Each structure stands twice: as C-alpha cells, then as structure tokens.
Amino acid sequence: MHPAFPDALPSTPCHLNGDYLPLREARVSVLDRGFIFGDGVYEVVPVYDGHLFCFEEHMARLARSLDELRIPNPHGLDGWRAIAQRLVREAPPAATQGLYFQVTRGVAMRDHAMPTGLVPTVFAMINPLKPVPAEVRARGVACVSAEDFRWQKAHIKATSLLGAVLARQISVEAGAAETVMFRGDLLSEASSSNVWVVKDGRVSGPQADHRVLRGIRYGLLERLCARRGIPFALRDITREEVRQADELLLSSASKEVLPVTRLDGQPVGKGVPGPIYDCLYAAYQEAKQAAAA
C-alpha cells in the first residue's frame, strides 16, 4: 500500500460526499482547497454512550464558521444529524467518542481567490475519545504561557490550524498539558481549549470576540454556573489576574472541564483542584446524563 494510505489506519466508518465507507478507503483530490489552503471548517461533537452531546450548538457554530468563509452549508440540521446518527450506529461501541465534521470549499485549480460555484467537500468520521484519567483530574495539570501569535480571526473554527499546532508544541516540549496564550496583556485561549479564571468564587472568561474561538462550553459553563449559583462573566482578563487566580480551568470537547494547578512552574491558587472545579465538573457529568436520558 502507498505510504500515504498506511494499513495502520482504522477501518471505522466515515462519510465522504454522501458515501459511507471504511476510513482507510476514503480519498479526496490533491486539489481540494482544504488540502492546498486549509480552506475549510470543522467541528468535533462528543458522543456519550451513543448520545450526541450539545449537537445543535455544534452545528450552529459550524454554520457560523461556514458563513464567515462564504462556503455554502451543504446540509441543514436534520441532514447533519442523519450523518451523525448513522456513523454512531455503525461504529464500534465506545463509552466516549468524538464525531468529526469537516467541510472545505471544494476542488479547483490552485488560486488564492475564492472560486464560485464549487461543490463543498463534506467529510465526517467517528473515533473513540480518550477521557482524562481520574488520577490526572485529581492532581490537575501543568500549563505554560506564550504570546498568541495566531491570526486575528480565531473565532472561526478553521481547518488551517498551523498556529494551534505550533502553540501546542510549546507545551509538549515543556512537558505540559496546554499552552495558555495572551494577546498583549490580555488572556485569549489555549492552543485547543478555552481558559477560565476563578477568583473569589466567580468564574470569568475572555470576551467572545475575534480573539477566541467561542467554545461550546462557553454557553454550557454559563448554564452550569447559573444552576449552581456561581457568578459568571465574560470580560477582558489581564496576565496579573491569571497569575493571581484562585483556580484556573480549561474546557474543550475532550477535556470537558479540567483544573490547571501549575502555570509556568508556579502553583495556581493552592496548587490543587479547587471547589469551583469540583462543582462544575459534577454539574457537567449531570448534564451528560441528562442528555442521554
């Protein structure tokens, strides 16, 4: 087999432009603009015990990202749901899975300008999603900080993720879980997570503007905080506020909500997961159970 298509790729089901086939057999054109330019968007939907989690919110964000890039949405909500449900049904069962959707502008001869009239390339796959081990949650994770050197449209969930790859590599080489980034003096986000600051029992996150990707957990954590009576706000957050936080949290589809107990080698708060994390993590598990009911 050609090295571009190694045997090691799984045979789990995927969807490509209306066809369902084993992942290792899926092929796209080398002139697809997703391959040439990273000209596309994506979403990752968690699936718990066969149940889609926050699916409507993920598809709404997919639609917003497509609108920003002027790519026509190939499906309505019901069409996306049908693809998702079939992949979940046909995949090997797993307690936690990640359902990946990608839409690119389509295939055309290489030209930076946006061609019109292209048929978008639609790809979806499902794979097991490794949960954060309990022992890691019990001690929290270490992070490092860096300047946010990525582009100014971080609110688009684009497939052109080289900036995020480089940012994540900073933490990999430091033996840390994530890279917490700042634009000037203000907190933006981590390489593949949103970041939350807890001070005096209040949860704060960066404003949802062009500097950050508004994670699905933005709305979810706000709802969970409201249910537990925890004050919640989106605002500008300075480096000093991050350094002086009682707790620092990460959120993403795979991490759910995760405590940061060390930043740049220094303890965050008391250096152990705090009570707000404990409360929000418990509330998150309740939300998952409710979605599966």
PDB file of C-alpha atoms in Angstrom, residues 142-144 243 262-267:
ATOM      1  CA  ALA A 142       0.506  21.933  34.435  1.00  0.00           C
ATOM      2  CA  CYS A 143       0.452  24.551  31.673  1.00  0.00           C
ATOM      3  CA  VAL A 144       2.863  27.059  30.188  1.00  0.00           C
ATOM      4  CA  ARG A 243      -1.328  34.799  37.896  1.00  0.00           C
ATOM      5  CA  ARG A 262       0.564  24.885  37.853  1.00  0.00           C
ATOM      6  CA  LEU A 263       1.338  27.627  35.334  1.00  0.00           C
ATOM      7  CA  ASP A 264       4.899  28.287  34.204  1.00  0.00           C
ATOM      8  CA  GLY A 265       6.183  26.227  37.104  1.00  0.00           C
ATOM      9  CA  GLN A 266       4.247  28.154  39.751  1.00  0.00           C
ATOM     10  CA  PRO A 267       1.215  26.867  41.675  1.00  0.00           C
TER      11      PRO A 267
END
